[in-house]
Coordinates of C-alpha atoms in Angstrom, one line a residue:
D615 CA 68.4 -74.4 55.2
T616 CA 67.6 -73.7 51.6
H617 CA 64.0 -72.8 52.5
V618 CA 65.2 -70.6 55.4
Q619 CA 67.6 -68.8 53.1
G620 CA 64.8 -68.3 50.5
D621 CA 62.4 -66.9 53.1
L622 CA 65.1 -64.5 54.4
C623 CA 65.9 -63.4 50.9
W624 CA 62.2 -62.8 50.2
H625 CA 61.7 -60.8 53.4
F626 CA 64.8 -58.8 52.7
C627 CA 63.7 -57.9 49.2
A628 CA 60.2 -56.9 50.5
C629 CA 61.7 -54.7 53.1
V630 CA 63.9 -53.0 50.6
R631 CA 60.9 -52.3 48.3
I632 CA 58.9 -50.9 51.2
F633 CA 61.8 -48.7 52.3
F634 CA 62.4 -47.5 48.7
A635 CA 58.7 -46.7 48.2
R636 CA 58.5 -44.7 51.5
T637 CA 61.8 -42.9 50.7
V638 CA 60.5 -41.8 47.3
T639 CA 57.2 -40.7 48.9
M640 CA 59.0 -38.6 51.4
K641 CA 61.1 -37.0 48.7
V642 CA 58.0 -36.4 46.6
I643 CA 56.6 -34.3 49.4
H644 CA 59.7 -32.2 49.9
C645 CA 60.9 -32.1 46.3
P646 CA 61.0 -28.4 45.1
S647 CA 58.7 -28.0 42.1
L648 CA 61.3 -26.0 40.2
Q649 CA 64.3 -28.2 40.9
I650 CA 65.6 -29.8 37.8
S651 CA 67.0 -33.2 38.8
P652 CA 66.5 -36.9 37.9
L653 CA 64.4 -37.4 41.1
C654 CA 62.2 -34.4 40.4
Q655 CA 61.7 -35.6 36.8
R656 CA 60.5 -38.9 38.1
V657 CA 58.3 -37.2 40.7
T658 CA 56.6 -35.1 38.0
L659 CA 55.2 -38.3 36.4
V660 CA 54.4 -40.1 39.6
T661 CA 52.4 -37.2 41.0
G662 CA 50.3 -37.0 37.9
R663 CA 51.5 -33.5 36.7
E664 CA 51.3 -32.9 33.0
N665 CA 54.7 -31.2 32.5
V666 CA 56.6 -34.4 32.1
T667 CA 60.0 -34.1 30.5
P668 CA 61.0 -36.7 27.9
R669 CA 63.9 -37.9 30.1
A670 CA 61.5 -38.8 32.9
L671 CA 59.8 -41.7 31.0
P672 CA 62.8 -44.1 30.8
S673 CA 63.6 -43.7 34.5
I674 CA 60.0 -44.5 35.4
Q675 CA 59.8 -47.5 33.1
N676 CA 62.9 -49.0 34.6
S677 CA 62.0 -48.4 38.2
P678 CA 60.7 -51.1 40.6
N679 CA 57.2 -52.5 40.3
G680 CA 56.0 -50.4 43.2
L681 CA 56.6 -47.2 41.3
R682 CA 55.1 -48.5 38.1
N683 CA 51.9 -49.6 40.0
G684 CA 51.8 -46.3 41.9
A685 CA 52.1 -44.3 38.7
S686 CA 49.2 -46.3 37.1
K687 CA 47.0 -45.8 40.1
L688 CA 47.6 -42.1 40.2
K689 CA 47.1 -41.8 36.5
A690 CA 43.7 -43.6 36.9
S691 CA 42.6 -41.4 39.8
K692 CA 43.6 -38.2 37.9
A693 CA 40.7 -38.7 35.5
T694 CA 38.2 -38.3 38.4
R695 CA 40.0 -35.4 40.1
T696 CA 38.5 -32.0 39.7
V697 CA 40.2 -28.6 40.0
K698 CA 38.5 -26.0 42.1
C699 CA 39.2 -22.3 42.5
A700 CA 39.1 -21.1 46.1
A701 CA 37.0 -17.9 45.6
M702 CA 36.8 -15.2 48.2
A703 CA 33.8 -15.4 50.5
E704 CA 32.4 -12.0 49.4
G705 CA 34.3 -11.6 46.1
P706 CA 37.2 -9.3 45.4
P707 CA 37.1 -5.6 46.5
F708 CA 37.1 -4.6 42.8
R709 CA 35.5 -5.4 39.5
W710 CA 37.4 -6.8 36.5
Q711 CA 36.6 -5.1 33.3
G712 CA 38.1 -7.7 30.9
L713 CA 41.2 -8.3 28.8
H714 CA 42.6 -5.0 27.4
H715 CA 45.3 -6.3 25.2
T716 CA 47.8 -9.1 24.7
G717 CA 51.5 -8.4 24.3
F718 CA 53.5 -10.4 21.7
I719 CA 57.3 -10.2 21.5
I720 CA 58.5 -10.1 17.9
E721 CA 61.9 -9.9 16.2
N722 CA 61.1 -7.7 13.2
L723 CA 58.2 -5.2 13.2
E724 CA 57.8 -5.0 9.4
R725 CA 57.6 -8.8 9.1
S726 CA 55.0 -9.0 11.8
L727 CA 52.9 -6.2 10.2
E728 CA 52.9 -8.1 6.9
F729 CA 51.6 -11.1 8.7
Y730 CA 49.0 -9.5 10.9
C731 CA 47.8 -6.7 8.6
D732 CA 48.4 -8.0 5.0
K733 CA 47.5 -11.7 5.7
L734 CA 45.0 -11.5 8.6
G735 CA 43.5 -8.1 7.9
L736 CA 44.1 -6.4 11.3
E737 CA 44.4 -2.6 11.5
V738 CA 46.8 -0.5 13.5
N739 CA 45.4 1.5 16.4
E740 CA 47.1 4.9 15.8
A741 CA 45.8 6.3 19.1
R742 CA 48.0 4.0 21.2
P743 CA 51.6 5.1 22.2
G744 CA 54.3 4.2 19.7
P745 CA 58.1 4.4 19.7
E746 CA 58.0 8.1 20.4
K747 CA 56.8 7.3 23.9
L748 CA 58.1 3.7 24.4
P749 CA 61.8 2.7 24.5
Y750 CA 61.3 0.1 21.8
R751 CA 59.6 -0.3 18.4
G752 CA 56.1 -1.6 18.3
V753 CA 52.4 -1.1 17.3
W754 CA 49.0 -1.8 18.6
L755 CA 46.6 -3.8 16.4
W756 CA 42.8 -3.9 16.7
L757 CA 41.3 -7.3 17.1
A758 CA 37.6 -6.6 17.2
D759 CA 37.2 -4.7 20.5
D760 CA 40.5 -6.0 21.9
M761 CA 44.1 -5.3 20.9
I762 CA 47.4 -7.1 20.3
H763 CA 50.6 -5.1 21.2
L764 CA 53.5 -6.1 19.1
M765 CA 56.8 -5.4 20.8
E766 CA 60.2 -5.6 19.0
L767 CA 62.3 -6.8 21.9
P768 CA 64.7 -9.6 22.7
N769 CA 62.7 -12.8 23.1
P770 CA 63.4 -15.0 26.2
D771 CA 61.6 -17.9 24.6
P772 CA 62.8 -20.1 21.7
T773 CA 61.3 -19.1 18.4
E774 CA 62.4 -22.3 16.5
L775 CA 59.4 -24.6 16.0
S776 CA 61.5 -27.6 16.9
A777 CA 61.8 -26.2 20.4
R778 CA 58.1 -25.6 20.9
A779 CA 55.1 -27.8 21.3
K780 CA 54.0 -29.4 18.0
H781 CA 50.3 -28.4 18.7
G782 CA 49.8 -24.8 19.6
G783 CA 47.1 -25.7 22.1
R784 CA 49.8 -27.1 24.4
D785 CA 51.8 -23.9 24.2
R786 CA 51.2 -20.4 25.5
H787 CA 48.5 -18.9 23.3
I788 CA 45.6 -16.4 23.1
C789 CA 42.2 -17.4 22.0
V790 CA 39.9 -15.3 19.8
G791 CA 36.4 -15.8 18.5
I792 CA 35.2 -15.8 14.9
E793 CA 31.7 -16.0 13.3
D794 CA 32.8 -18.4 10.5
I795 CA 36.1 -20.2 10.6
A796 CA 36.0 -21.5 7.0
P797 CA 37.1 -18.2 5.3
L798 CA 40.0 -17.9 7.7
T799 CA 41.3 -21.4 7.0
A800 CA 41.0 -20.7 3.3
L801 CA 43.0 -17.5 3.8
L802 CA 45.7 -19.3 5.8
D803 CA 45.9 -21.9 3.1
Q804 CA 46.2 -19.2 0.5
H805 CA 49.2 -17.6 2.3
G806 CA 50.8 -21.0 3.2
V807 CA 50.3 -20.5 7.0
P808 CA 50.1 -23.9 8.7
Y809 CA 47.6 -24.6 11.4
T810 CA 46.3 -27.5 13.4
A811 CA 42.7 -28.4 14.3
S812 CA 41.4 -28.7 17.8
A813 CA 41.7 -32.3 19.0
S814 CA 38.2 -32.0 20.6
G815 CA 36.5 -31.9 17.3
R816 CA 35.0 -28.4 17.8
P817 CA 35.5 -25.8 15.0
A818 CA 38.8 -24.3 16.2
I819 CA 42.3 -24.0 14.9
F820 CA 45.7 -23.1 16.2
F821 CA 48.4 -21.3 14.2
R822 CA 51.6 -19.3 14.9
D823 CA 52.9 -16.0 13.7
P824 CA 56.5 -15.6 12.4
D825 CA 57.8 -15.5 16.0
S826 CA 56.0 -18.7 17.1
N827 CA 53.4 -16.8 19.1
T828 CA 50.3 -19.0 19.0
I829 CA 46.8 -17.9 18.2
E830 CA 43.7 -20.1 18.8
V831 CA 40.6 -19.2 16.8
G832 CA 37.2 -20.7 17.7
E833 CA 33.9 -20.4 15.9
N834 CA 31.0 -18.8 17.8
L835 CA 32.6 -18.9 21.2
K836 CA 30.5 -17.8 24.2
W837 CA 32.1 -15.4 26.7
K838 CA 32.0 -11.8 27.9
N839 CA 28.7 -12.3 29.8
Q840 CA 27.1 -14.1 26.9

């Protein structure tokens, strides 16, 4: 009788695990990507997506062995997975010209001008429309052949560094090229502007403006039909 009870208990536990694993799999398929719930937070890690919230980790670690093993297998397969862009068969019916400008939301125009002009040496493009034509304060700055549009507007994003990614490369950012990065890092050090180096080891850094907008600068980048 003891052996029979043990076998029944083992089979019962096995069925429960299989049912639980299938149930989670079904919910993974139908779980809305924007839904914020404990289940979706677990699903984010199991499916291998990168935007894992800190609260998701304990729930996965305390889950049954099937989920832990599944997460490990998916994490291992993620390294060999490639991302492909489904291009149009004959290309788009238009031709992109390139990036015209990047818009940054700022809190104080004078403070931003001190940072971008006095510390980084950018110049204002006087030909672009200003407050006399736009319903907010702002300026356009030349950045080589491109521009940055500073807009003094309410910011929907948190500006406190504690609420943003520690490394700017994991936050929204723009990337610009430079011939020699050493004079720039010396200038940033002179003005007390913190920056982080690229984890890849290439000559590139990330730093933020006073409103936590991130700028990546890479040495001798190749782009624009180069």
